[in-house]
Amino acid sequence: MISVQTQDFDMAAEYQALLANTDGTSNSSDGAVVTFVGLVRDYNQGNHVEGLTLEHYPGMTEKALEDIVVAAQSKWPLGKVRVIHRIGKLALSDQIVFVGVTSKHREAAFEATQFIMDFLKNKAPFWKKEVTNIGERWVEAEDKDVKAQQRWDKA
């Protein structure tokens, strides 16, 4: 399930949703749950950050996230996958992104979670504007993020 939203998310509730079947019973077929939460940090690319605004391309963003999840599901035997990405104005330490993955085994869950984040950083149409100690700026893609995604292209 994919969500692009302004409102915050509840990490504990998202985790519990990954553990439950649609009928409310416990998901006993998956033995691994891996989650990742990204936060607004106070320092980036050499400047002190005071806040962040995230913009996106409605419709296209959700489609890009769905494509990333489908690609992960084709590479690993996954159970549930949940991706939430926030947009709008965010303060320091606010949650930005949640990725949750279940699988029968931990290796698939860990790798798929990292794959989803690596591709999300490079392929999903989000734009970040940071408010820094020297003014506002649009955040450019970092080399390390491009390289992280490229390693999956080689695999």
mmCIF file of C-alpha atoms in Angstrom:
data_model
loop_
_atom_site.group_PDB
_atom_site.id
_atom_site.type_symbol
_atom_site.label_atom_id
_atom_site.label_comp_id
_atom_site.label_asym_id
_atom_site.label_seq_id
_atom_site.Cartn_x
_atom_site.Cartn_y
_atom_site.Cartn_z
ATOM 1 C CA MET A 1 0.000 0.000 0.000
ATOM 2 C CA ILE A 2 1.272 3.456 -0.956
ATOM 3 C CA SER A 3 0.404 6.776 0.725
ATOM 4 C CA VAL A 4 1.584 10.285 -0.089
ATOM 5 C CA GLN A 5 0.222 12.529 2.630
ATOM 6 C CA THR A 6 0.661 15.687 4.673
ATOM 7 C CA GLN A 7 -0.324 14.125 7.994
ATOM 8 C CA ASP A 8 2.151 12.316 10.213
ATOM 9 C CA PHE A 9 2.040 8.538 10.589
ATOM 10 C CA ASP A 10 2.068 6.325 13.668
ATOM 11 C CA MET A 11 5.043 3.969 13.477
ATOM 12 C CA ALA A 12 3.538 1.545 16.013
ATOM 13 C CA ALA A 13 0.229 1.378 14.143
ATOM 14 C CA GLU A 14 1.992 0.810 10.818
ATOM 15 C CA TYR A 15 4.051 -1.995 12.352
ATOM 16 C CA GLN A 16 0.920 -3.636 13.785
ATOM 17 C CA ALA A 17 -0.787 -3.379 10.375
ATOM 18 C CA LEU A 18 2.138 -5.256 8.819
ATOM 19 C CA LEU A 19 1.626 -8.049 11.367
ATOM 20 C CA ALA A 20 -2.103 -8.439 10.740
ATOM 21 C CA ASN A 21 -3.998 -10.232 8.006
ATOM 22 C CA THR A 22 -6.935 -8.473 6.358
ATOM 23 C CA ASP A 23 -9.356 -10.405 8.608
ATOM 24 C CA GLY A 24 -7.573 -9.133 11.742
ATOM 25 C CA THR A 25 -5.805 -12.385 12.562
ATOM 26 C CA SER A 26 -2.050 -12.526 13.028
ATOM 27 C CA ASN A 27 0.151 -12.929 9.949
ATOM 28 C CA SER A 28 1.921 -16.131 10.969
ATOM 29 C CA SER A 29 3.368 -16.941 7.534
ATOM 30 C CA ASP A 30 6.014 -14.195 7.551
ATOM 31 C CA GLY A 31 8.949 -14.509 9.931
ATOM 32 C CA ALA A 32 10.538 -11.113 9.312
ATOM 33 C CA VAL A 33 9.412 -7.500 9.517
ATOM 34 C CA VAL A 34 11.801 -4.717 8.574
ATOM 35 C CA THR A 35 10.879 -1.054 8.882
ATOM 36 C CA PHE A 36 12.682 2.163 8.045
ATOM 37 C CA VAL A 37 11.723 5.696 9.055
ATOM 38 C CA GLY A 38 13.487 8.749 7.631
ATOM 39 C CA LEU A 39 13.512 11.991 9.645
ATOM 40 C CA VAL A 40 14.202 15.658 8.984
ATOM 41 C CA ARG A 41 17.717 16.229 10.282
ATOM 42 C CA ASP A 42 19.355 19.462 11.377
ATOM 43 C CA TYR A 43 22.387 19.341 9.095
ATOM 44 C CA ASN A 44 22.705 18.516 5.393
ATOM 45 C CA GLN A 45 25.292 19.124 2.682
ATOM 46 C CA GLY A 46 27.330 21.485 4.829
ATOM 47 C CA ASN A 47 24.536 23.655 6.221
ATOM 48 C CA HIS A 48 22.400 23.764 9.337
ATOM 49 C CA VAL A 49 18.816 22.898 8.424
ATOM 50 C CA GLU A 50 15.899 24.644 10.149
ATOM 51 C CA GLY A 51 13.022 23.038 8.236
ATOM 52 C CA LEU A 52 12.008 21.330 5.025
ATOM 53 C CA THR A 53 9.240 21.551 2.441
ATOM 54 C CA LEU A 54 8.514 18.522 0.270
ATOM 55 C CA GLU A 55 6.638 18.854 -2.999
ATOM 56 C CA HIS A 56 5.572 16.131 -5.412
ATOM 57 C CA TYR A 57 3.881 15.492 -8.727
ATOM 58 C CA PRO A 58 0.429 14.063 -7.803
ATOM 59 C CA GLY A 59 -0.449 10.871 -9.619
ATOM 60 C CA MET A 60 3.022 10.451 -11.049
ATOM 61 C CA THR A 61 4.539 10.135 -7.563
ATOM 62 C CA GLU A 62 2.154 7.377 -6.503
ATOM 63 C CA LYS A 63 2.759 5.540 -9.790
ATOM 64 C CA ALA A 64 6.541 5.755 -9.335
ATOM 65 C CA LEU A 65 6.255 4.382 -5.787
ATOM 66 C CA GLU A 66 3.987 1.565 -6.984
ATOM 67 C CA ASP A 67 6.505 0.683 -9.712
ATOM 68 C CA ILE A 68 9.305 0.565 -7.131
ATOM 69 C CA VAL A 69 7.276 -1.741 -4.877
ATOM 70 C CA VAL A 70 6.379 -4.016 -7.812
ATOM 71 C CA ALA A 71 10.063 -4.198 -8.754
ATOM 72 C CA ALA A 72 10.938 -5.195 -5.183
ATOM 73 C CA GLN A 73 8.199 -7.818 -5.160
ATOM 74 C CA SER A 74 9.572 -9.289 -8.375
ATOM 75 C CA LYS A 75 13.086 -9.605 -6.868
ATOM 76 C CA TRP A 76 12.221 -10.985 -3.414
ATOM 77 C CA PRO A 77 9.466 -13.187 -1.931
ATOM 78 C CA LEU A 78 7.669 -10.502 0.075
ATOM 79 C CA GLY A 79 4.525 -10.575 2.139
ATOM 80 C CA LYS A 80 3.280 -7.062 2.835
ATOM 81 C CA VAL A 81 4.843 -3.803 1.724
ATOM 82 C CA ARG A 82 3.864 -0.373 3.026
ATOM 83 C CA VAL A 83 5.344 2.944 1.840
ATOM 84 C CA ILE A 84 4.322 6.317 3.256
ATOM 85 C CA HIS A 85 5.923 9.565 2.134
ATOM 86 C CA ARG A 86 4.963 12.907 3.599
ATOM 87 C CA ILE A 87 4.725 16.186 1.725
ATOM 88 C CA GLY A 88 4.340 19.783 2.829
ATOM 89 C CA LYS A 89 6.189 21.743 5.500
ATOM 90 C CA LEU A 90 8.120 19.640 8.003
ATOM 91 C CA ALA A 91 10.052 20.613 11.117
ATOM 92 C CA LEU A 92 13.276 19.173 12.489
ATOM 93 C CA SER A 93 12.882 15.546 13.643
ATOM 94 C CA ASP A 94 9.550 15.142 11.824
ATOM 95 C CA GLN A 95 9.020 11.789 10.136
ATOM 96 C CA ILE A 96 9.313 11.979 6.353
ATOM 97 C CA VAL A 97 9.130 8.435 5.046
ATOM 98 C CA PHE A 98 8.121 4.972 6.250
ATOM 99 C CA VAL A 99 8.957 1.713 4.493
ATOM 100 C CA GLY A 100 7.748 -1.546 5.998
ATOM 101 C CA VAL A 101 8.291 -4.981 4.485
ATOM 102 C CA THR A 102 7.408 -8.497 5.616
ATOM 103 C CA SER A 103 8.837 -11.719 4.284
ATOM 104 C CA LYS A 104 9.345 -15.307 5.339
ATOM 105 C CA HIS A 105 13.061 -14.596 5.854
ATOM 106 C CA ARG A 106 15.036 -11.585 7.086
ATOM 107 C CA GLU A 107 17.429 -11.338 4.125
ATOM 108 C CA ALA A 108 14.607 -10.621 1.680
ATOM 109 C CA ALA A 109 12.957 -8.135 4.040
ATOM 110 C CA PHE A 110 16.200 -6.209 4.689
ATOM 111 C CA GLU A 111 17.262 -6.140 1.041
ATOM 112 C CA ALA A 112 13.822 -5.152 -0.250
ATOM 113 C CA THR A 113 13.550 -2.314 2.279
ATOM 114 C CA GLN A 114 16.927 -0.928 1.244
ATOM 115 C CA PHE A 115 16.081 -1.368 -2.456
ATOM 116 C CA ILE A 116 12.811 0.543 -2.029
ATOM 117 C CA MET A 117 14.566 3.419 -0.243
ATOM 118 C CA ASP A 118 17.423 3.555 -2.754
ATOM 119 C CA PHE A 119 15.027 3.756 -5.699
ATOM 120 C CA LEU A 120 12.636 6.124 -3.887
ATOM 121 C CA LYS A 121 15.494 8.595 -3.359
ATOM 122 C CA ASN A 122 16.303 8.588 -7.082
ATOM 123 C CA LYS A 123 13.158 7.719 -9.030
ATOM 124 C CA ALA A 124 10.173 9.137 -7.163
ATOM 125 C CA PRO A 125 9.250 12.703 -8.186
ATOM 126 C CA PHE A 126 9.705 14.516 -4.876
ATOM 127 C CA TRP A 127 11.398 17.876 -4.497
ATOM 128 C CA LYS A 128 12.928 19.058 -1.225
ATOM 129 C CA LYS A 129 13.428 22.672 -0.301
ATOM 130 C CA GLU A 130 15.463 23.166 2.849
ATOM 131 C CA VAL A 131 15.395 26.235 5.034
ATOM 132 C CA THR A 132 19.002 26.597 6.153
ATOM 133 C CA ASN A 133 21.068 29.043 8.163
ATOM 134 C CA ILE A 134 22.007 30.748 4.851
ATOM 135 C CA GLY A 135 18.557 30.758 3.241
ATOM 136 C CA GLU A 136 16.317 28.401 1.289
ATOM 137 C CA ARG A 137 17.642 25.953 -1.282
ATOM 138 C CA TRP A 138 16.414 23.074 -3.391
ATOM 139 C CA VAL A 139 18.222 19.869 -2.464
ATOM 140 C CA GLU A 140 20.070 18.181 -5.311
ATOM 141 C CA ALA A 141 20.558 14.423 -5.587
ATOM 142 C CA GLU A 142 23.709 13.232 -3.881
ATOM 143 C CA ASP A 143 26.292 10.992 -5.514
ATOM 144 C CA LYS A 144 25.957 8.438 -2.722
ATOM 145 C CA ASP A 145 22.233 8.039 -3.454
ATOM 146 C CA VAL A 146 22.829 7.540 -7.170
ATOM 147 C CA LYS A 147 25.544 4.954 -6.428
ATOM 148 C CA ALA A 148 23.269 3.144 -3.973
ATOM 149 C CA GLN A 149 20.642 2.722 -6.672
ATOM 150 C CA GLN A 150 23.184 1.737 -9.314
ATOM 151 C CA ARG A 151 24.344 -1.238 -7.259
ATOM 152 C CA TRP A 152 20.849 -2.730 -7.643
ATOM 153 C CA ASP A 153 20.976 -2.139 -11.400
ATOM 154 C CA LYS A 154 24.117 -4.303 -11.533
ATOM 155 C CA ALA A 155 22.626 -7.067 -9.366
#
